[in-house]
Amino acid sequence: EGEAEAEWLQDAGLSNLLGEHASENDNLVLLSTLTKTQAAAVQRRLDTYSRSRRRRNKQPVRDVRDIFGVGSSEVSSFRIQLTRIACQMPPYSCQGFILPDLGHLVVLVCVGKNNIFWFLFQETAADKEVPSKDQLWHSLRTSSVQRNSQDYSCTVRNTGREEAFNMDVAYSEQAAVLLKGSFLPESRRLKDGNALTKFKIPKGRLGVTRIGDLSAQDMKKIPTLALIELTALCDILGFELKRNKAAKLKTTEKRLFGVPLNTLLENDQKLLPNTKVPLLLQALLSCLEKRGLETEGILRVSGSQTRIKSLEQKLERDFYTGLFRWDEVHQNDVSGLLKRFIRELPAPLLTAEYLPAFAAVQNIPDLKQRLQALNLLILILPEPNRNTLKALLEFLSKVVARENNNKMNLWNVSTVMAPNLFMHKGLPNKIPEGKEKQLAEGAADVVRMMIHYQDLLWTVSSFLVAQVRKLNESSSRRYQFCDKRIRNLLRKIHADKDKVEKSQAEVALPSFYLAQPSKTVKVHASLLLKDSLEVHLNNATRVADVLKQALFTSLCFSSYSNNSVDCTNLLLYEVGGNIGEHCLDPDTYLLDLYHINPHAEWIIK
């Protein structure tokens, strides 16, 4: 007991809270960034772990007969018969006992997180039957634990209409607010992709951050924060976040099929540095995109198993030499190789640890909350798995876009690909009898959402970016100067600098500008200009405006500008301060960003 909680705290970056000499001091940086619901999720796991460690020294549980003072002699004389009843009254675990020789006294003992209490009932002479679980539950439930059972299939609302997908507030906090209201009355599963709700991420003043916009250093902090947030969300929704232990990978003599993703990428990067998706998968997808998107039944129609096995052997021998001829391969055989490559991975593409969590997403009744959970799960995935999954989903989206020719709609593609992602030979598949169809449809529904909403799912929520900034700020405080004289000197220099800048601004700007919040900053644009670009920021200045200004200035000084630079792909990066490196959304308002991170440099790349 407590092993799962210990592993969770380890993965959440809170391992220092474990052990006899646990201290919060080493985790203050991370804990200080958590929201109320996230902190509650951490506290729950820590309490469970602490209780499990104390269990060995715990006093034996008193028998219910001892509570009411019935001794051993009285037991024999009264011939007490105890009938045990179990029921659930969240958040309490309840055990009921019937004492027939004491006038059918009903005792219900309820054990909660911090307390234990019991109810006493006296049956009437006309009713000597043992009460059922339903009767006990009906008698004892209170308004604080009333929750109607629901059909946990996809809730579809406002179909055909665009709906906002809020990423500024933590998902668990949103769920906690909704929990105080009422749930949607009905939920139903739709197989028609066209009927799915359209979601749009409202762009705040700081724009939207996609996966890949943050530096590798900052992205390493995201999985830990996403795991804590996902756990908090599941706690609010009343779902258990199931995780498997990491699978032990077996060594193989093969070079392509059945090789771990990390090993594949290490080998590929020796040929092509910075490769993020295995070269074999890239080749398979490229071949299908060129000649297979229009093929009727692509992915669904099986190729020849004999030819596929032969092709696998040829690829193992000739792929890296460049001698393999893709133009001679039948498209259905290529699609078979694609599915074989995914199935043969030593560990599932969705990882052994989180495959149960991906599968459990189907049990969340609300579509938006399903997507919130999926978004967090994708952020938790290791980078090789996440990049490979994205490449696969982008291809599947292209297949669906050619539905009129290949007869493969979103549901068909999802149904075909789901077994390759959710069924793995290295993991036990314990499917309850009679649940096969339901679980298969549920897995296909998760794949359908990942294909249809992949742009939304590959977004880093604003609240997570804000937590990364807080982590960086708190970490930097640890390395501040200890010498007070040096710190005071730096403060004086900084204060004097601000005074000079303020006086210069007052001289240079008309009086009506002074009423508006403004700032003049330097943007490094060495690709375009010899000197830094001075930019005057106001409430309306966006990243796109600065890029236009840089291009215009570059054209004015064309003698220096680098003609080899593709000006259409220029981007503005925020570097340093409370962020490692951040590629900015063109709609980011720079004055707002400056106030959040005043010590950053801005660089055009």
XYZ file of C-alpha atoms in Angstrom:
605
model
C 0.000 0.000 0.000
C 1.174 3.486 -0.821
C 3.412 2.273 -3.657
C 1.276 3.938 -6.330
C 1.276 7.214 -4.397
C 5.058 7.047 -3.951
C 5.536 6.537 -7.691
C 3.161 9.412 -8.413
C 5.023 11.786 -6.075
C 8.275 10.691 -7.710
C 6.963 11.421 -11.223
C 5.462 14.714 -10.040
C 8.903 15.912 -8.940
C 8.008 15.715 -5.249
C 10.162 12.761 -4.195
C 11.718 14.823 -1.402
C 8.378 14.670 0.419
C 8.857 10.916 0.879
C 10.734 9.230 3.696
C 11.067 9.756 7.401
C 12.962 13.033 7.089
C 10.679 14.484 4.431
C 10.781 18.228 4.135
C 8.790 20.672 2.064
C 11.740 23.054 1.826
C 13.213 21.271 -1.203
C 9.865 21.394 -2.988
C 8.772 24.905 -2.113
C 9.580 26.136 -5.625
C 7.195 23.657 -7.277
C 4.553 23.755 -4.531
C 4.409 27.550 -4.646
C 3.233 27.448 -8.271
C 0.280 25.077 -7.707
C -3.361 26.074 -7.853
C -5.788 25.204 -5.057
C -7.061 22.035 -6.768
C -3.532 20.948 -7.731
C -2.311 21.401 -4.156
C -5.284 19.360 -2.911
C -4.370 16.526 -5.317
C -0.800 16.494 -4.019
C -2.008 16.561 -0.395
C -4.344 13.617 -1.052
C -1.514 11.433 -2.381
C 0.813 12.481 0.402
C -1.832 11.686 3.049
C -2.468 8.250 1.548
C 1.249 7.526 1.429
C 1.708 8.699 5.043
C -1.213 6.568 6.262
C 0.216 3.480 4.566
C 3.549 4.002 6.341
C 1.825 4.301 9.712
C -0.373 1.254 9.159
C 2.083 -1.204 10.682
C 1.992 0.618 13.997
C -1.734 1.134 13.956
C -3.859 -0.395 16.747
C -6.094 -3.317 15.705
C -9.544 -2.288 14.536
C -12.114 -2.708 17.315
C -14.913 -5.149 16.721
C -18.356 -3.542 16.479
C -19.480 -5.678 19.446
C -16.687 -4.175 21.555
C -17.957 -0.671 20.760
C -21.301 -1.492 22.426
C -19.762 -3.356 25.368
C -20.881 -6.890 24.513
C -18.430 -9.290 26.193
C -17.559 -12.836 25.229
C -19.891 -14.355 27.858
C -22.724 -12.176 26.640
C -22.022 -13.280 23.092
C -22.626 -16.908 24.016
C -25.734 -16.141 26.064
C -27.325 -13.813 23.520
C -26.163 -15.956 20.553
C -25.536 -12.754 18.563
C -25.457 -13.263 14.811
C -23.703 -10.554 12.764
C -24.722 -10.030 9.188
C -22.265 -7.788 7.273
C -23.367 -5.342 4.598
C -21.062 -3.224 2.413
C -22.097 -0.039 0.678
C -20.486 3.126 -0.601
C -21.274 6.652 0.548
C -18.551 8.847 -0.966
C -16.279 10.024 0.466
C -16.882 7.469 3.249
C -16.301 3.713 3.221
C -19.215 2.108 5.059
C -19.763 -1.286 6.692
C -23.171 -2.285 7.998
C -23.958 -4.920 10.668
C -27.285 -6.482 11.674
C -27.609 -7.741 15.264
C -30.769 -9.896 15.174
C -30.629 -11.001 18.860
C -30.591 -7.359 19.961
C -33.919 -6.500 18.410
C -32.501 -6.383 14.876
C -30.360 -3.397 15.694
C -28.744 -2.014 12.510
C -25.267 -0.518 12.956
C -23.623 1.337 10.073
C -19.981 2.298 10.680
C -18.616 4.937 8.280
C -14.886 5.567 7.975
C -13.927 8.901 6.419
C -10.667 10.719 5.757
C -10.458 12.372 9.138
C -13.248 10.850 11.194
C -15.300 7.740 12.006
C -18.974 7.753 12.898
C -21.892 5.317 13.026
C -25.669 5.255 12.666
C -28.068 3.165 14.755
C -31.428 1.957 13.432
C -34.090 -0.144 15.155
C -36.146 -2.351 12.873
C -39.868 -2.706 13.510
C -41.397 -6.056 14.381
C -43.179 -6.166 11.040
C -39.921 -5.815 9.135
C -37.268 -8.355 10.060
C -35.649 -8.553 6.650
C -32.039 -7.560 6.160
C -31.936 -4.162 4.458
C -30.284 -4.153 1.059
C -27.448 -1.896 -0.003
C -29.906 0.254 -1.929
C -32.139 0.661 1.127
C -29.246 1.673 3.357
C -27.953 4.098 0.736
C -31.418 5.610 0.308
C -31.766 6.078 4.065
C -28.367 7.626 4.697
C -27.299 9.679 1.694
C -27.247 13.428 2.200
C -27.291 16.381 -0.125
C -23.491 16.624 0.000
C -23.045 13.236 -1.666
C -25.972 13.177 -4.104
C -24.704 12.498 -7.629
C -26.806 11.045 -10.407
C -25.327 8.189 -12.407
C -24.705 9.057 -16.054
C -24.009 7.390 -19.339
C -20.289 8.015 -19.736
C -20.274 8.546 -23.457
C -19.353 11.662 -25.345
C -21.497 14.637 -24.452
C -22.192 16.601 -27.610
C -23.419 20.142 -27.252
C -23.838 23.075 -29.579
C -22.998 20.888 -32.577
C -22.088 22.933 -35.615
C -21.439 25.998 -33.476
C -18.054 27.267 -32.354
C -17.402 27.122 -28.623
C -14.616 28.718 -26.564
C -11.932 26.435 -25.089
C -10.482 28.297 -22.117
C -6.767 27.654 -21.492
C -6.123 30.625 -19.210
C -7.593 28.970 -16.086
C -6.491 25.544 -14.838
C -8.832 22.804 -16.074
C -9.294 21.426 -12.555
C -10.346 24.861 -11.313
C -12.892 25.092 -14.145
C -14.214 21.624 -13.259
C -14.517 22.577 -9.591
C -16.666 25.576 -10.541
C -18.858 23.432 -12.826
C -19.255 20.850 -10.077
C -21.061 23.424 -7.970
C -23.593 23.863 -10.777
C -25.361 21.138 -12.701
C -24.213 18.568 -15.231
C -25.612 18.358 -18.742
C -28.812 16.305 -18.736
C -28.020 14.020 -21.647
C -25.004 12.557 -23.365
C -24.766 10.494 -26.512
C -22.032 9.160 -28.762
C -21.792 10.401 -32.327
C -19.858 8.641 -35.070
C -20.317 11.464 -37.557
C -17.196 13.646 -37.509
C -19.086 16.557 -39.041
C -21.314 16.753 -35.951
C -18.434 17.256 -33.523
C -18.419 20.507 -31.614
C -16.043 23.133 -32.963
C -13.751 24.594 -30.326
C -11.688 27.743 -30.572
C -8.990 28.863 -28.146
C -9.666 32.515 -27.275
C -6.440 34.444 -27.777
C -5.571 36.483 -24.714
C -3.166 39.393 -24.666
C -0.225 36.960 -24.527
C -1.319 34.889 -27.527
C -1.272 31.087 -27.793
C 1.711 28.807 -27.165
C 2.065 25.628 -29.239
C 4.184 22.587 -28.420
C 7.540 23.443 -29.957
C 7.321 27.154 -29.128
C 9.085 26.618 -25.787
C 12.730 25.710 -25.291
C 13.687 22.135 -24.411
C 14.664 23.349 -20.948
C 11.194 24.777 -20.266
C 9.385 21.848 -21.912
C 11.037 19.502 -19.405
C 9.019 21.235 -16.670
C 5.687 20.807 -18.497
C 5.115 17.014 -17.985
C 5.455 17.327 -14.201
C 2.982 20.215 -14.044
C 0.630 18.456 -16.494
C 0.647 15.264 -14.380
C -0.308 17.186 -11.233
C -3.045 19.059 -13.127
C -4.393 15.858 -14.742
C -4.549 14.188 -11.322
C -6.374 17.183 -9.857
C -8.842 17.157 -12.774
C -9.538 13.427 -12.341
C -10.056 13.932 -8.592
C -12.650 16.634 -9.259
C -14.422 14.506 -11.889
C -14.369 11.425 -9.635
C -12.222 9.247 -11.916
C -9.202 7.234 -10.885
C -6.052 8.036 -12.840
C -4.752 4.564 -13.633
C -1.102 4.117 -14.490
C 0.916 0.997 -15.315
C 4.506 0.415 -14.378
C 7.033 1.179 -17.107
C 7.550 -1.795 -19.382
C 10.949 -3.485 -19.484
C 12.210 -3.238 -23.047
C 13.708 -6.350 -24.591
C 16.769 -6.072 -26.770
C 16.406 -7.028 -30.416
C 18.790 -7.679 -33.261
C 16.561 -5.811 -35.694
C 17.321 -2.257 -36.792
C 13.826 -0.953 -37.644
C 10.815 -3.008 -36.555
C 10.484 -3.785 -32.854
C 13.146 -1.231 -31.905
C 12.518 1.366 -29.129
C 11.757 4.878 -30.374
C 14.759 6.353 -28.567
C 17.120 3.842 -30.183
C 15.625 4.478 -33.629
C 16.056 8.224 -33.244
C 19.621 7.888 -31.961
C 20.526 5.871 -35.057
C 18.670 8.252 -37.371
C 20.296 11.325 -35.845
C 23.713 9.953 -36.762
C 22.610 10.313 -40.386
C 20.400 13.398 -40.048
C 20.968 15.510 -36.915
C 17.872 16.982 -35.230
C 15.636 14.183 -36.553
C 12.504 14.130 -34.370
C 10.440 11.410 -36.091
C 11.932 8.012 -37.078
C 13.090 8.053 -40.709
C 11.294 4.779 -41.455
C 7.965 6.221 -40.295
C 8.610 9.347 -42.361
C 9.270 7.178 -45.425
C 6.113 5.098 -44.883
C 3.917 8.184 -44.470
C 5.526 9.955 -47.430
C 4.916 6.958 -49.682
C 1.254 6.762 -48.646
C 0.760 10.507 -49.076
C 2.141 10.430 -52.613
C 0.269 7.393 -53.923
C -2.164 6.104 -51.295
C -4.459 8.938 -50.190
C -6.809 8.362 -53.121
C -6.813 4.556 -52.762
C -10.242 3.267 -51.775
C -10.197 1.569 -48.375
C -6.634 2.645 -47.584
C -5.676 1.464 -44.048
C -8.825 -0.700 -43.932
C -8.070 -3.100 -46.804
C -5.309 -5.488 -45.769
C -2.297 -6.131 -47.926
C -0.714 -9.527 -48.518
C 0.785 -10.785 -45.249
C 3.403 -12.747 -47.196
C 4.474 -9.653 -49.145
C 4.440 -7.497 -45.976
C 6.750 -9.930 -44.170
C 9.073 -10.003 -47.172
C 9.075 -6.192 -47.384
C 9.955 -5.967 -43.701
C 13.032 -8.149 -44.279
C 14.087 -6.045 -47.276
C 13.676 -2.828 -45.280
C 15.817 -4.214 -42.473
C 18.529 -4.957 -45.035
C 18.325 -2.059 -47.488
C 16.580 0.931 -45.881
C 19.668 2.765 -44.625
C 21.611 1.996 -47.800
C 19.006 3.769 -49.919
C 18.487 0.743 -52.181
C 14.862 0.075 -51.215
C 12.434 0.872 -54.088
C 9.228 2.382 -52.694
C 7.649 2.852 -56.122
C 7.403 -0.923 -56.543
C 5.399 -1.470 -53.351
C 1.596 -1.805 -53.351
C -0.121 0.880 -51.249
C -2.133 -1.569 -49.133
C 1.140 -3.311 -48.276
C 2.641 0.025 -47.198
C -0.355 0.688 -44.934
C 0.155 -2.812 -43.504
C 3.812 -1.973 -42.818
C 2.720 1.247 -41.095
C 0.366 -0.581 -38.728
C 2.969 -3.293 -38.182
C 5.598 -0.694 -37.256
C 3.294 0.793 -34.572
C 2.254 -2.608 -33.198
C 5.814 -3.941 -33.067
C 7.165 -1.103 -30.925
C 8.525 -2.671 -27.686
C 6.453 -0.163 -25.672
C 3.101 1.335 -26.793
C 3.295 4.629 -28.651
C 1.035 6.070 -25.916
C 3.472 4.554 -23.339
C 2.823 1.623 -21.039
C 2.418 3.948 -18.045
C -0.361 6.098 -19.509
C -2.123 3.768 -21.939
C -4.832 2.998 -19.298
C -5.317 6.742 -18.758
C -5.770 7.364 -22.492
C -8.317 4.528 -22.590
C -10.146 5.888 -19.525
C -10.719 9.260 -21.194
C -13.800 7.770 -22.849
C -15.454 7.571 -19.396
C -15.529 11.351 -18.960
C -19.049 12.467 -19.916
C -18.293 16.004 -21.099
C -16.507 16.447 -24.439
C -14.601 19.572 -23.383
C -13.301 17.835 -20.258
C -12.302 14.839 -22.372
C -10.211 17.129 -24.517
C -8.713 18.791 -21.444
C -7.590 15.376 -20.158
C -6.214 14.402 -23.589
C -4.334 17.700 -23.857
C -2.625 17.024 -20.522
C -1.860 13.397 -21.406
C -0.181 14.444 -24.650
C 1.927 16.976 -22.747
C 2.996 14.188 -20.352
C 4.200 11.933 -23.196
C 7.972 11.724 -23.764
C 9.067 13.949 -26.645
C 9.855 11.084 -29.104
C 6.402 9.546 -28.523
C 4.639 12.913 -28.816
C 6.424 13.850 -32.063
C 5.806 10.416 -33.593
C 2.125 10.497 -32.601
C 1.748 13.970 -34.145
C 3.258 12.829 -37.457
C 0.853 9.865 -37.511
C -2.210 11.979 -36.685
C -1.337 14.575 -39.332
C -1.256 11.797 -41.924
C -4.549 10.320 -40.706
C -6.110 13.770 -40.985
C -5.027 13.892 -44.652
C -6.663 10.496 -45.227
C -9.953 11.769 -43.773
C -9.740 14.906 -45.937
C -9.840 12.640 -49.055
C -12.941 10.792 -47.819
C -14.852 11.322 -51.083
C -12.232 9.297 -52.981
C -10.910 6.757 -50.492
C -14.256 6.146 -48.697
C -12.517 6.435 -45.312
C -14.306 8.881 -43.014
C -13.122 9.933 -39.572
C -14.867 7.107 -37.734
C -13.593 4.446 -40.177
C -9.984 5.621 -39.842
C -10.289 5.794 -36.046
C -11.786 2.303 -35.821
C -9.013 0.810 -37.953
C -6.137 2.526 -36.121
C -7.390 2.196 -32.524
C -6.302 -1.478 -32.030
C -2.769 -0.609 -33.182
C -2.503 2.112 -30.541
C -4.429 0.536 -27.651
C -3.724 -3.202 -27.968
C -0.130 -4.128 -27.225
C 1.416 -7.563 -26.983
C 3.611 -6.530 -24.061
C 0.668 -5.591 -21.846
C -2.096 -7.808 -20.404
C -5.441 -7.142 -22.072
C -7.965 -7.832 -19.329
C -11.268 -7.171 -21.096
C -14.395 -8.073 -19.090
C -16.705 -10.499 -20.836
C -19.351 -8.729 -22.872
C -17.469 -5.399 -22.815
C -15.383 -5.959 -25.962
C -17.570 -3.872 -28.294
C -17.975 -1.019 -25.792
C -14.229 -0.760 -25.116
C -13.378 -0.977 -28.822
C -15.774 1.866 -29.622
C -14.412 3.865 -26.718
C -10.811 3.474 -27.948
C -11.884 4.465 -31.467
C -13.624 7.518 -30.024
C -10.377 8.613 -28.313
C -8.450 8.216 -31.591
C -11.174 10.169 -33.380
C -10.776 13.064 -30.950
C -6.987 13.038 -31.302
C -7.281 13.253 -35.105
C -10.029 15.858 -35.218
C -8.766 18.135 -32.425
C -5.004 17.703 -32.837
C -4.325 21.442 -33.258
C -6.029 22.121 -29.937
C -4.385 19.149 -28.209
C -0.873 20.225 -29.246
C -1.246 23.554 -27.438
C 0.450 24.390 -24.138
C -2.163 25.971 -21.884
C -1.511 29.534 -20.766
C -1.823 28.534 -17.097
C 0.972 25.974 -17.550
C 3.217 28.555 -19.235
C 2.531 30.891 -16.306
C 3.536 28.135 -13.868
C 6.783 27.568 -15.801
C 7.534 31.281 -15.460
C 6.920 31.083 -11.699
C 9.201 28.049 -11.442
C 11.979 29.880 -13.269
C 11.534 32.998 -11.142
C 11.567 31.036 -7.889
C 14.615 29.018 -8.968
C 16.550 32.140 -9.910
C 15.993 33.596 -6.439
C 18.091 30.787 -4.978
C 21.158 32.138 -6.732
C 20.858 35.767 -5.712
C 23.886 37.549 -4.283
C 24.431 37.031 -0.582
C 26.564 40.144 -0.178
C 24.182 42.962 0.799
C 26.578 45.639 -0.412
C 26.612 44.191 -3.940
C 22.824 43.854 -3.959
C 22.353 47.433 -2.761
C 24.759 48.685 -5.403
C 22.883 46.861 -8.144
C 19.585 48.262 -6.885
C 21.029 51.801 -6.970
C 22.347 51.328 -10.517
C 18.994 49.981 -11.662
C 17.091 52.846 -9.967
C 19.361 55.489 -11.508
C 18.922 53.897 -14.927
C 15.140 54.006 -14.595
C 15.286 57.697 -13.621
C 17.367 58.576 -16.698
C 15.075 56.621 -19.025
C 12.002 58.271 -17.518
C 13.435 61.795 -17.890
C 14.440 61.093 -21.495
C 10.970 59.811 -22.280
C 9.367 62.910 -20.771
C 11.493 65.165 -23.002
C 10.985 63.164 -26.178
C 7.249 62.451 -25.991
C 4.292 64.855 -26.192
C 2.211 65.214 -23.032
C -0.740 63.197 -24.331
C 1.513 60.153 -24.720
C 2.580 60.256 -21.094
C -0.920 59.369 -19.966
C -0.683 56.087 -21.909
C 1.394 53.173 -20.579
C 4.352 52.896 -22.944
C 7.904 51.639 -23.203
C 10.759 51.823 -25.685
C 12.646 48.555 -26.104
C 15.370 47.176 -28.346
C 14.738 44.197 -30.596
C 17.753 42.273 -31.871
C 17.461 41.691 -35.626
C 20.971 40.810 -36.784
C 19.557 38.903 -39.755
C 18.064 42.118 -41.128
C 19.788 45.103 -39.539
C 23.256 46.114 -38.424
C 21.980 47.691 -35.212
C 19.166 46.737 -32.863
C 15.701 47.955 -33.745
C 14.149 50.444 -31.329
C 10.436 49.793 -30.868
C 7.982 52.034 -29.039
C 5.427 49.866 -27.275
C 1.875 50.865 -26.441
C -1.251 48.911 -25.627
C -1.860 48.101 -29.293
C 1.648 46.937 -30.317
C 1.673 43.310 -31.403
C 4.446 40.938 -32.499
C 3.192 41.142 -36.107
C 3.634 44.941 -36.008
C 7.251 44.639 -34.879
C 8.053 42.128 -37.630
C 6.548 44.488 -40.219
C 8.558 47.374 -38.808
C 11.748 45.294 -38.977
C 11.090 44.335 -42.616
C 10.309 47.929 -43.566
C 13.467 49.181 -41.867
C 15.476 46.458 -43.582
C 14.218 47.562 -47.003
C 15.198 51.159 -46.208
C 18.754 49.992 -45.446
C 18.919 47.372 -48.176
C 22.698 47.726 -48.496
C 23.106 45.810 -45.226
C 20.124 43.478 -45.371
C 20.792 39.811 -45.992
C 19.102 38.883 -49.257
C 19.377 35.173 -48.473
C 16.940 35.472 -45.526
C 13.388 34.275 -46.163
C 11.469 37.222 -44.749
C 8.157 35.343 -44.808
C 9.341 32.972 -42.042
C 10.653 35.531 -39.576
C 9.628 34.999 -35.967
C 10.074 36.973 -32.750
C 11.503 35.138 -29.745
C 11.385 36.036 -26.072
C 14.687 34.953 -24.490
C 15.748 35.022 -20.835
C 14.204 36.496 -17.728
C 11.579 34.065 -16.430
C 11.552 31.952 -19.628
C 14.212 29.999 -21.479
C 13.185 30.728 -25.049
C 9.655 31.330 -26.298
C 8.538 31.701 -29.913
C 5.835 34.361 -29.741
C 2.392 34.259 -31.310
C 2.035 37.050 -33.935
C -0.994 38.325 -31.972
C 0.905 38.726 -28.678
C 0.644 42.236 -27.236
C 4.214 43.148 -26.368
C 3.587 45.712 -23.654
C 1.665 43.094 -21.641
C 4.505 40.618 -22.197
C 7.056 43.221 -21.118
C 5.270 43.727 -17.798
C 5.292 39.954 -17.183
C 8.938 39.473 -18.188
C 10.776 42.829 -18.154
C 14.266 41.276 -18.136
C 13.876 39.264 -21.349
C 15.562 40.020 -24.655
C 13.587 39.977 -27.899
C 15.279 38.472 -30.924
C 14.067 38.123 -34.515
C 15.056 34.782 -36.065
